[in-house]
Amino acid sequence: MDEHRLTVKGRATRERILAAAAELILRQGVAGTQLDDVRRAAGVSGSQLTHYFHDKQTLIDDVIAWQAHTTLKREPALDTFDAWRRWADQVVARQTARKFQGGCDFGSLAGQLAETSPETRAHLADGYDRWLSQFRHSLDRMRDQGLLRADADPDSLAHMLLAAMQGGVLLSQTLRRPEPLRDSLDAALAQLESFAG
Amino acid sequence: MDEHRLTVKGRATRERILAAAAELILRQGVAGTQLDDVRRAAGVSGSQLTHYFHDKQTLIDDVIAWQAHTTLKREPALDTFDAWRRWADQVVARQTARKFQGGCDFGSLAGQLAETSPETRAHLADGYDRWLSQFRHSLDRMRDQGLLRADADPDSLAHMLLAAMQGGVLLSQTLRRPEPLRDSLDAALAQLESFAG
């Protein structure tokens, strides 16, 4: 289904189904989420659901793209050290508010689905690549403005920052406590600041 | 089933089933692994499988404990900077050799199963806690021996090192390339070395 060909109302319904599915998957995992739960949570009929999403696999692939888009749209401009510190605080606050349940909105999908099929993995890889590229552009700007030294490598720093966040969230999700995430992000920020110009 | 009450032969069979299940889960995920696949891969009958593992949930909880044990047993003594560098090289070599498929033997189970049930999450948390505690003891020794400064916090460094590894492996698993893991571990080592005494 090409979402651009939908009417305004159709797009709103599709969006409602995706948001409901994403929320259920975050709370109970992909395997624990059935199409019928999604249908009920979104308040649509079975035939409506099938109209927008052919089957569970289609729905899941579209949830991946939707979560990547939603997660990236939420990211602020990260082109100062202060902005990165606020980002880390927000990541910790967000996970703490939900009592560390569900993990990262996007990363938890990667953890659950990376080996399900080559197509699904490609969707997940696309999301991470766009996320890394957004980080890299911010770090490029910081280097251009002299906030980071010329020998800082935006590519490698982007890997380090995203990995620290993804690993920290996974540990905090499993252990249901903030320290692993907080310590991991603080170390990543210290590492970033060690390249201050 | 209390594994200590099994005969030598019984323990070997149980171990064979666990190893087969762990290998299948790593390649095709928990949801993609059926009891019948495990039975065939381990070369046991259906009634043998049921004898050792009541149902899929029991098997999965035991695979979690088995992977935690196997992963921790493999970890070398990490009480010098050289040992940590070798550890990072081995993590990268291990993931590269399997073409980044499956992710971390233990962490991939956390990513897939953290929200399935409170009991399963507790098994996963226990594995991470033991892993963190092993890291912490190594870092404690390094501090006692003056390799790390007195203000180094082994607890926080353990969080940082394990999170860097878990996040780096998840990114490299999804993206099927070594750079995120390599960069993440290099940054973690640099952070650790910044506390050199």
PDB file of N, CA and C in Angstrom, chain A residues 23-114:
ATOM      1  N   GLU A  23       2.950   0.719  20.175  1.00  0.00           N
ATOM      2  CA  GLU A  23       2.766   0.773  21.624  1.00  0.00           C
ATOM      3  C   GLU A  23       2.619  -0.644  22.207  1.00  0.00           C
ATOM      4  N   LEU A  24       1.814  -1.470  21.566  1.00  0.00           N
ATOM      5  CA  LEU A  24       1.633  -2.854  22.038  1.00  0.00           C
ATOM      6  C   LEU A  24       2.954  -3.626  21.977  1.00  0.00           C
ATOM      7  N   ILE A  25       3.675  -3.469  20.866  1.00  0.00           N
ATOM      8  CA  ILE A  25       4.936  -4.186  20.684  1.00  0.00           C
ATOM      9  C   ILE A  25       5.937  -3.758  21.755  1.00  0.00           C
ATOM     10  N   LEU A  26       5.925  -2.475  22.094  1.00  0.00           N
ATOM     11  CA  LEU A  26       6.851  -1.979  23.120  1.00  0.00           C
ATOM     12  C   LEU A  26       6.528  -2.604  24.475  1.00  0.00           C
ATOM     13  N   ARG A  27       5.219  -2.781  24.755  1.00  0.00           N
ATOM     14  CA  ARG A  27       4.855  -3.309  26.072  1.00  0.00           C
ATOM     15  C   ARG A  27       4.960  -4.818  26.156  1.00  0.00           C
ATOM     16  N   GLN A  28       4.597  -5.527  25.084  1.00  0.00           N
ATOM     17  CA  GLN A  28       4.558  -6.992  25.202  1.00  0.00           C
ATOM     18  C   GLN A  28       5.401  -7.739  24.181  1.00  0.00           C
ATOM     19  N   GLY A  29       6.206  -7.005  23.411  1.00  0.00           N
ATOM     20  CA  GLY A  29       7.082  -7.667  22.451  1.00  0.00           C
ATOM     21  C   GLY A  29       6.362  -8.019  21.155  1.00  0.00           C
ATOM     22  N   VAL A  30       7.152  -8.301  20.112  1.00  0.00           N
ATOM     23  CA  VAL A  30       6.568  -8.629  18.810  1.00  0.00           C
ATOM     24  C   VAL A  30       5.818  -9.947  18.887  1.00  0.00           C
ATOM     25  N   ALA A  31       6.461 -10.975  19.478  1.00  0.00           N
ATOM     26  CA  ALA A  31       5.849 -12.302  19.525  1.00  0.00           C
ATOM     27  C   ALA A  31       4.563 -12.279  20.344  1.00  0.00           C
ATOM     28  N   GLY A  32       4.495 -11.412  21.352  1.00  0.00           N
ATOM     29  CA  GLY A  32       3.318 -11.347  22.214  1.00  0.00           C
ATOM     30  C   GLY A  32       2.207 -10.443  21.681  1.00  0.00           C
ATOM     31  N   THR A  33       2.406  -9.857  20.513  1.00  0.00           N
ATOM     32  CA  THR A  33       1.403  -8.944  19.947  1.00  0.00           C
ATOM     33  C   THR A  33       0.718  -9.595  18.753  1.00  0.00           C
ATOM     34  N   GLN A  34      -0.582  -9.803  18.843  1.00  0.00           N
ATOM     35  CA  GLN A  34      -1.319 -10.420  17.739  1.00  0.00           C
ATOM     36  C   GLN A  34      -2.103  -9.348  16.980  1.00  0.00           C
ATOM     37  N   LEU A  35      -2.405  -9.637  15.713  1.00  0.00           N
ATOM     38  CA  LEU A  35      -3.157  -8.686  14.883  1.00  0.00           C
ATOM     39  C   LEU A  35      -4.464  -8.281  15.551  1.00  0.00           C
ATOM     40  N   ASP A  36      -5.084  -9.229  16.242  1.00  0.00           N
ATOM     41  CA  ASP A  36      -6.356  -8.943  16.894  1.00  0.00           C
ATOM     42  C   ASP A  36      -6.218  -7.910  18.016  1.00  0.00           C
ATOM     43  N   ASP A  37      -5.094  -7.966  18.763  1.00  0.00           N
ATOM     44  CA  ASP A  37      -4.834  -6.944  19.797  1.00  0.00           C
ATOM     45  C   ASP A  37      -4.701  -5.572  19.139  1.00  0.00           C
ATOM     46  N   VAL A  38      -3.977  -5.534  18.021  1.00  0.00           N
ATOM     47  CA  VAL A  38      -3.741  -4.267  17.321  1.00  0.00           C
ATOM     48  C   VAL A  38      -5.086  -3.708  16.836  1.00  0.00           C
ATOM     49  N   ARG A  39      -5.892  -4.561  16.232  1.00  0.00           N
ATOM     50  CA  ARG A  39      -7.216  -4.176  15.736  1.00  0.00           C
ATOM     51  C   ARG A  39      -8.030  -3.534  16.857  1.00  0.00           C
ATOM     52  N   ARG A  40      -8.086  -4.210  17.992  1.00  0.00           N
ATOM     53  CA  ARG A  40      -8.868  -3.690  19.132  1.00  0.00           C
ATOM     54  C   ARG A  40      -8.295  -2.374  19.643  1.00  0.00           C
ATOM     55  N   ALA A  41      -6.964  -2.319  19.826  1.00  0.00           N
ATOM     56  CA  ALA A  41      -6.336  -1.106  20.376  1.00  0.00           C
ATOM     57  C   ALA A  41      -6.539   0.092  19.449  1.00  0.00           C
ATOM     58  N   ALA A  42      -6.545  -0.155  18.123  1.00  0.00           N
ATOM     59  CA  ALA A  42      -6.703   0.948  17.178  1.00  0.00           C
ATOM     60  C   ALA A  42      -8.171   1.254  16.910  1.00  0.00           C
ATOM     61  N   GLY A  43      -9.059   0.380  17.374  1.00  0.00           N
ATOM     62  CA  GLY A  43     -10.491   0.574  17.140  1.00  0.00           C
ATOM     63  C   GLY A  43     -10.873   0.481  15.663  1.00  0.00           C
ATOM     64  N   VAL A  44     -10.301  -0.515  14.978  1.00  0.00           N
ATOM     65  CA  VAL A  44     -10.670  -0.712  13.569  1.00  0.00           C
ATOM     66  C   VAL A  44     -11.171  -2.144  13.373  1.00  0.00           C
ATOM     67  N   SER A  45     -11.842  -2.383  12.254  1.00  0.00           N
ATOM     68  CA  SER A  45     -12.351  -3.727  11.965  1.00  0.00           C
ATOM     69  C   SER A  45     -11.230  -4.558  11.348  1.00  0.00           C
ATOM     70  N   GLY A  46     -11.437  -5.875  11.333  1.00  0.00           N
ATOM     71  CA  GLY A  46     -10.461  -6.775  10.729  1.00  0.00           C
ATOM     72  C   GLY A  46     -10.228  -6.438   9.258  1.00  0.00           C
ATOM     73  N   SER A  47     -11.305  -6.107   8.538  1.00  0.00           N
ATOM     74  CA  SER A  47     -11.131  -5.837   7.098  1.00  0.00           C
ATOM     75  C   SER A  47     -10.405  -4.504   6.883  1.00  0.00           C
ATOM     76  N   GLN A  48     -10.622  -3.541   7.794  1.00  0.00           N
ATOM     77  CA  GLN A  48      -9.861  -2.281   7.696  1.00  0.00           C
ATOM     78  C   GLN A  48      -8.368  -2.551   7.888  1.00  0.00           C
ATOM     79  N   LEU A  49      -8.068  -3.354   8.921  1.00  0.00           N
ATOM     80  CA  LEU A  49      -6.661  -3.662   9.214  1.00  0.00           C
ATOM     81  C   LEU A  49      -6.003  -4.300   7.985  1.00  0.00           C
ATOM     82  N   THR A  50      -6.687  -5.286   7.403  1.00  0.00           N
ATOM     83  CA  THR A  50      -6.148  -5.982   6.227  1.00  0.00           C
ATOM     84  C   THR A  50      -6.016  -5.032   5.033  1.00  0.00           C
ATOM     85  N   HIS A  51      -6.931  -4.055   4.964  1.00  0.00           N
ATOM     86  CA  HIS A  51      -6.871  -3.071   3.872  1.00  0.00           C
ATOM     87  C   HIS A  51      -5.543  -2.307   3.912  1.00  0.00           C
ATOM     88  N   TYR A  52      -5.117  -1.926   5.119  1.00  0.00           N
ATOM     89  CA  TYR A  52      -3.897  -1.127   5.243  1.00  0.00           C
ATOM     90  C   TYR A  52      -2.632  -1.979   5.326  1.00  0.00           C
ATOM     91  N   PHE A  53      -2.763  -3.156   5.963  1.00  0.00           N
ATOM     92  CA  PHE A  53      -1.584  -4.012   6.160  1.00  0.00           C
ATOM     93  C   PHE A  53      -1.958  -5.435   5.780  1.00  0.00           C
ATOM     94  N   HIS A  54      -1.310  -5.925   4.752  1.00  0.00           N
ATOM     95  CA  HIS A  54      -1.638  -7.226   4.194  1.00  0.00           C
ATOM     96  C   HIS A  54      -1.619  -8.341   5.253  1.00  0.00           C
ATOM     97  N   ASP A  55      -0.543  -8.367   6.060  1.00  0.00           N
ATOM     98  CA  ASP A  55      -0.425  -9.403   7.086  1.00  0.00           C
ATOM     99  C   ASP A  55       0.476  -8.881   8.203  1.00  0.00           C
ATOM    100  N   LYS A  56       0.753  -9.732   9.207  1.00  0.00           N
ATOM    101  CA  LYS A  56       1.547  -9.278  10.352  1.00  0.00           C
ATOM    102  C   LYS A  56       2.931  -8.809   9.899  1.00  0.00           C
ATOM    103  N   GLN A  57       3.530  -9.508   8.930  1.00  0.00           N
ATOM    104  CA  GLN A  57       4.864  -9.137   8.481  1.00  0.00           C
ATOM    105  C   GLN A  57       4.889  -7.729   7.884  1.00  0.00           C
ATOM    106  N   THR A  58       3.879  -7.429   7.057  1.00  0.00           N
ATOM    107  CA  THR A  58       3.777  -6.085   6.466  1.00  0.00           C
ATOM    108  C   THR A  58       3.627  -5.045   7.564  1.00  0.00           C
ATOM    109  N   LEU A  59       2.764  -5.345   8.524  1.00  0.00           N
ATOM    110  CA  LEU A  59       2.540  -4.407   9.629  1.00  0.00           C
ATOM    111  C   LEU A  59       3.846  -4.155  10.385  1.00  0.00           C
ATOM    112  N   ILE A  60       4.571  -5.222  10.669  1.00  0.00           N
ATOM    113  CA  ILE A  60       5.808  -5.080  11.446  1.00  0.00           C
ATOM    114  C   ILE A  60       6.849  -4.274  10.676  1.00  0.00           C
ATOM    115  N   ASP A  61       6.998  -4.552   9.382  1.00  0.00           N
ATOM    116  CA  ASP A  61       7.954  -3.783   8.584  1.00  0.00           C
ATOM    117  C   ASP A  61       7.562  -2.308   8.560  1.00  0.00           C
ATOM    118  N   ASP A  62       6.257  -2.032   8.500  1.00  0.00           N
ATOM    119  CA  ASP A  62       5.821  -0.627   8.500  1.00  0.00           C
ATOM    120  C   ASP A  62       5.973   0.007   9.888  1.00  0.00           C
ATOM    121  N   VAL A  63       5.829  -0.778  10.956  1.00  0.00           N
ATOM    122  CA  VAL A  63       6.077  -0.260  12.313  1.00  0.00           C
ATOM    123  C   VAL A  63       7.562   0.121  12.449  1.00  0.00           C
ATOM    124  N   ILE A  64       8.444  -0.684  11.873  1.00  0.00           N
ATOM    125  CA  ILE A  64       9.880  -0.369  11.923  1.00  0.00           C
ATOM    126  C   ILE A  64      10.142   0.989  11.267  1.00  0.00           C
ATOM    127  N   ALA A  65       9.610   1.188  10.056  1.00  0.00           N
ATOM    128  CA  ALA A  65       9.816   2.459   9.342  1.00  0.00           C
ATOM    129  C   ALA A  65       9.188   3.618  10.126  1.00  0.00           C
ATOM    130  N   TRP A  66       8.006   3.364  10.696  1.00  0.00           N
ATOM    131  CA  TRP A  66       7.295   4.397  11.463  1.00  0.00           C
ATOM    132  C   TRP A  66       8.087   4.775  12.716  1.00  0.00           C
ATOM    133  N   GLN A  67       8.630   3.781  13.421  1.00  0.00           N
ATOM    134  CA  GLN A  67       9.400   4.065  14.641  1.00  0.00           C
ATOM    135  C   GLN A  67      10.702   4.785  14.299  1.00  0.00           C
ATOM    136  N   ALA A  68      11.343   4.403  13.212  1.00  0.00           N
ATOM    137  CA  ALA A  68      12.575   5.097  12.802  1.00  0.00           C
ATOM    138  C   ALA A  68      12.246   6.565  12.555  1.00  0.00           C
ATOM    139  N   HIS A  69      11.171   6.818  11.803  1.00  0.00           N
ATOM    140  CA  HIS A  69      10.759   8.184  11.479  1.00  0.00           C
ATOM    141  C   HIS A  69      10.427   8.966  12.755  1.00  0.00           C
ATOM    142  N   THR A  70       9.617   8.357  13.630  1.00  0.00           N
ATOM    143  CA  THR A  70       9.174   9.016  14.866  1.00  0.00           C
ATOM    144  C   THR A  70      10.364   9.308  15.787  1.00  0.00           C
ATOM    145  N   THR A  71      11.265   8.338  15.914  1.00  0.00           N
ATOM    146  CA  THR A  71      12.431   8.491  16.788  1.00  0.00           C
ATOM    147  C   THR A  71      13.341   9.608  16.272  1.00  0.00           C
ATOM    148  N   LEU A  72      13.570   9.634  14.961  1.00  0.00           N
ATOM    149  CA  LEU A  72      14.484  10.633  14.392  1.00  0.00           C
ATOM    150  C   LEU A  72      13.872  12.024  14.436  1.00  0.00           C
ATOM    151  N   LYS A  73      12.551  12.101  14.233  1.00  0.00           N
ATOM    152  CA  LYS A  73      11.871  13.399  14.252  1.00  0.00           C
ATOM    153  C   LYS A  73      12.000  14.027  15.638  1.00  0.00           C
ATOM    154  N   ARG A  74      12.044  13.156  16.677  1.00  0.00           N
ATOM    155  CA  ARG A  74      12.101  13.628  18.056  1.00  0.00           C
ATOM    156  C   ARG A  74      13.487  14.157  18.434  1.00  0.00           C
ATOM    157  N   GLU A  75      14.527  13.676  17.739  1.00  0.00           N
ATOM    158  CA  GLU A  75      15.891  14.071  18.104  1.00  0.00           C
ATOM    159  C   GLU A  75      16.071  15.574  17.907  1.00  0.00           C
ATOM    160  N   PRO A  76      16.574  16.290  18.922  1.00  0.00           N
ATOM    161  CA  PRO A  76      16.843  17.715  18.769  1.00  0.00           C
ATOM    162  C   PRO A  76      18.119  17.928  17.955  1.00  0.00           C
ATOM    163  N   ALA A  77      18.416  19.182  17.610  1.00  0.00           N
ATOM    164  CA  ALA A  77      19.704  19.494  16.981  1.00  0.00           C
ATOM    165  C   ALA A  77      20.792  19.241  18.017  1.00  0.00           C
ATOM    166  N   LEU A  78      21.764  18.404  17.661  1.00  0.00           N
ATOM    167  CA  LEU A  78      22.775  17.996  18.648  1.00  0.00           C
ATOM    168  C   LEU A  78      24.118  18.596  18.271  1.00  0.00           C
ATOM    169  N   ASP A  79      24.197  19.931  18.184  1.00  0.00           N
ATOM    170  CA  ASP A  79      25.431  20.536  17.694  1.00  0.00           C
ATOM    171  C   ASP A  79      26.185  21.380  18.729  1.00  0.00           C
ATOM    172  N   THR A  80      25.882  21.131  20.011  1.00  0.00           N
ATOM    173  CA  THR A  80      26.709  21.706  21.085  1.00  0.00           C
ATOM    174  C   THR A  80      26.880  20.615  22.153  1.00  0.00           C
ATOM    175  N   PHE A  81      27.881  20.785  23.027  1.00  0.00           N
ATOM    176  CA  PHE A  81      28.045  19.809  24.126  1.00  0.00           C
ATOM    177  C   PHE A  81      26.833  19.854  25.051  1.00  0.00           C
ATOM    178  N   ASP A  82      26.288  21.051  25.262  1.00  0.00           N
ATOM    179  CA  ASP A  82      25.085  21.172  26.085  1.00  0.00           C
ATOM    180  C   ASP A  82      23.919  20.392  25.501  1.00  0.00           C
ATOM    181  N   ALA A  83      23.764  20.469  24.191  1.00  0.00           N
ATOM    182  CA  ALA A  83      22.670  19.742  23.539  1.00  0.00           C
ATOM    183  C   ALA A  83      22.823  18.234  23.738  1.00  0.00           C
ATOM    184  N   TRP A  84      24.050  17.742  23.657  1.00  0.00           N
ATOM    185  CA  TRP A  84      24.285  16.307  23.887  1.00  0.00           C
ATOM    186  C   TRP A  84      23.986  15.931  25.337  1.00  0.00           C
ATOM    187  N   ARG A  85      24.343  16.828  26.267  1.00  0.00           N
ATOM    188  CA  ARG A  85      24.043  16.522  27.677  1.00  0.00           C
ATOM    189  C   ARG A  85      22.538  16.478  27.911  1.00  0.00           C
ATOM    190  N   ARG A  86      21.817  17.424  27.309  1.00  0.00           N
ATOM    191  CA  ARG A  86      20.354  17.414  27.443  1.00  0.00           C
ATOM    192  C   ARG A  86      19.759  16.161  26.802  1.00  0.00           C
ATOM    193  N   TRP A  87      20.326  15.779  25.677  1.00  0.00           N
ATOM    194  CA  TRP A  87      19.875  14.557  24.999  1.00  0.00           C
ATOM    195  C   TRP A  87      20.014  13.345  25.938  1.00  0.00           C
ATOM    196  N   ALA A  88      21.188  13.222  26.567  1.00  0.00           N
ATOM    197  CA  ALA A  88      21.420  12.087  27.471  1.00  0.00           C
ATOM    198  C   ALA A  88      20.426  12.133  28.640  1.00  0.00           C
ATOM    199  N   ASP A  89      20.208  13.318  29.198  1.00  0.00           N
ATOM    200  CA  ASP A  89      19.251  13.454  30.301  1.00  0.00           C
ATOM    201  C   ASP A  89      17.848  13.026  29.859  1.00  0.00           C
ATOM    202  N   GLN A  90      17.482  13.422  28.636  1.00  0.00           N
ATOM    203  CA  GLN A  90      16.150  13.065  28.148  1.00  0.00           C
ATOM    204  C   GLN A  90      16.006  11.565  27.921  1.00  0.00           C
ATOM    205  N   VAL A  91      17.056  10.947  27.411  1.00  0.00           N
ATOM    206  CA  VAL A  91      17.007   9.488  27.207  1.00  0.00           C
ATOM    207  C   VAL A  91      16.789   8.798  28.557  1.00  0.00           C
ATOM    208  N   VAL A  92      17.535   9.210  29.576  1.00  0.00           N
ATOM    209  CA  VAL A  92      17.386   8.590  30.898  1.00  0.00           C
ATOM    210  C   VAL A  92      15.993   8.887  31.479  1.00  0.00           C
ATOM    211  N   ALA A  93      15.528  10.136  31.336  1.00  0.00           N
ATOM    212  CA  ALA A  93      14.217  10.512  31.881  1.00  0.00           C
ATOM    213  C   ALA A  93      13.097   9.706  31.224  1.00  0.00           C
ATOM    214  N   ARG A  94      13.212   9.547  29.909  1.00  0.00           N
ATOM    215  CA  ARG A  94      12.198   8.814  29.149  1.00  0.00           C
ATOM    216  C   ARG A  94      12.114   7.346  29.606  1.00  0.00           C
ATOM    217  N   GLN A  95      13.270   6.711  29.761  1.00  0.00           N
ATOM    218  CA  GLN A  95      13.284   5.304  30.179  1.00  0.00           C
ATOM    219  C   GLN A  95      12.841   5.175  31.637  1.00  0.00           C
ATOM    220  N   THR A  96      13.241   6.130  32.468  1.00  0.00           N
ATOM    221  CA  THR A  96      12.844   6.081  33.877  1.00  0.00           C
ATOM    222  C   THR A  96      11.329   6.231  33.998  1.00  0.00           C
ATOM    223  N   ALA A  97      10.751   7.153  33.210  1.00  0.00           N
ATOM    224  CA  ALA A  97       9.300   7.402  33.276  1.00  0.00           C
ATOM    225  C   ALA A  97       8.501   6.148  32.953  1.00  0.00           C
ATOM    226  N   ARG A  98       9.009   5.327  32.056  1.00  0.00           N
ATOM    227  CA  ARG A  98       8.276   4.092  31.730  1.00  0.00           C
ATOM    228  C   ARG A  98       8.823   2.903  32.508  1.00  0.00           C
ATOM    229  N   LYS A  99       9.519   3.187  33.574  1.00  0.00           N
ATOM    230  CA  LYS A  99      10.076   2.155  34.459  1.00  0.00           C
ATOM    231  C   LYS A  99      10.934   1.136  33.710  1.00  0.00           C
ATOM    232  N   PHE A 100      11.642   1.617  32.672  1.00  0.00           N
ATOM    233  CA  PHE A 100      12.597   0.808  31.907  1.00  0.00           C
ATOM    234  C   PHE A 100      11.932  -0.339  31.156  1.00  0.00           C
ATOM    235  N   GLN A 101      10.608  -0.267  31.011  1.00  0.00           N
ATOM    236  CA  GLN A 101       9.905  -1.322  30.277  1.00  0.00           C
ATOM    237  C   GLN A 101       9.956  -1.050  28.782  1.00  0.00           C
ATOM    238  N   GLY A 102      10.247  -2.065  28.008  1.00  0.00           N
ATOM    239  CA  GLY A 102      10.156  -1.950  26.554  1.00  0.00           C
ATOM    240  C   GLY A 102      11.457  -1.573  25.867  1.00  0.00           C
ATOM    241  N   GLY A 103      12.354  -0.895  26.575  1.00  0.00           N
ATOM    242  CA  GLY A 103      13.621  -0.506  25.954  1.00  0.00           C
ATOM    243  C   GLY A 103      13.462   0.635  24.973  1.00  0.00           C
ATOM    244  N   CYS A 104      14.432   0.745  24.066  1.00  0.00           N
ATOM    245  CA  CYS A 104      14.409   1.814  23.069  1.00  0.00           C
ATOM    246  C   CYS A 104      13.288   1.555  22.062  1.00  0.00           C
ATOM    247  N   ASP A 105      12.515   2.597  21.741  1.00  0.00           N
ATOM    248  CA  ASP A 105      11.394   2.436  20.798  1.00  0.00           C
ATOM    249  C   ASP A 105      11.849   1.745  19.513  1.00  0.00           C
ATOM    250  N   PHE A 106      12.976   2.193  18.997  1.00  0.00           N
ATOM    251  CA  PHE A 106      13.470   1.609  17.746  1.00  0.00           C
ATOM    252  C   PHE A 106      14.389   0.405  17.994  1.00  0.00           C
ATOM    253  N   GLY A 107      15.350   0.568  18.895  1.00  0.00           N
ATOM    254  CA  GLY A 107      16.340  -0.477  19.127  1.00  0.00           C
ATOM    255  C   GLY A 107      15.745  -1.804  19.590  1.00  0.00           C
ATOM    256  N   SER A 108      14.625  -1.728  20.326  1.00  0.00           N
ATOM    257  CA  SER A 108      14.004  -2.973  20.794  1.00  0.00           C
ATOM    258  C   SER A 108      13.467  -3.778  19.605  1.00  0.00           C
ATOM    259  N   LEU A 109      13.081  -3.087  18.528  1.00  0.00           N
ATOM    260  CA  LEU A 109      12.647  -3.802  17.315  1.00  0.00           C
ATOM    261  C   LEU A 109      13.841  -4.505  16.682  1.00  0.00           C
ATOM    262  N   ALA A 110      15.004  -3.827  16.651  1.00  0.00           N
ATOM    263  CA  ALA A 110      16.209  -4.454  16.103  1.00  0.00           C
ATOM    264  C   ALA A 110      16.569  -5.693  16.912  1.00  0.00           C
ATOM    265  N   GLY A 111      16.537  -5.568  18.247  1.00  0.00           N
ATOM    266  CA  GLY A 111      16.889  -6.695  19.112  1.00  0.00           C
ATOM    267  C   GLY A 111      15.974  -7.893  18.913  1.00  0.00           C
ATOM    268  N   GLN A 112      14.712  -7.621  18.637  1.00  0.00           N
ATOM    269  CA  GLN A 112      13.757  -8.720  18.470  1.00  0.00           C
ATOM    270  C   GLN A 112      13.734  -9.300  17.068  1.00  0.00           C
ATOM    271  N   LEU A 113      14.011  -8.455  16.058  1.00  0.00           N
ATOM    272  CA  LEU A 113      13.675  -8.843  14.687  1.00  0.00           C
ATOM    273  C   LEU A 113      14.850  -8.971  13.726  1.00  0.00           C
ATOM    274  N   ALA A 114      16.078  -8.680  14.213  1.00  0.00           N
ATOM    275  CA  ALA A 114      17.209  -8.625  13.274  1.00  0.00           C
ATOM    276  C   ALA A 114      17.388  -9.916  12.474  1.00  0.00           C
TER     277      ALA A 114
END
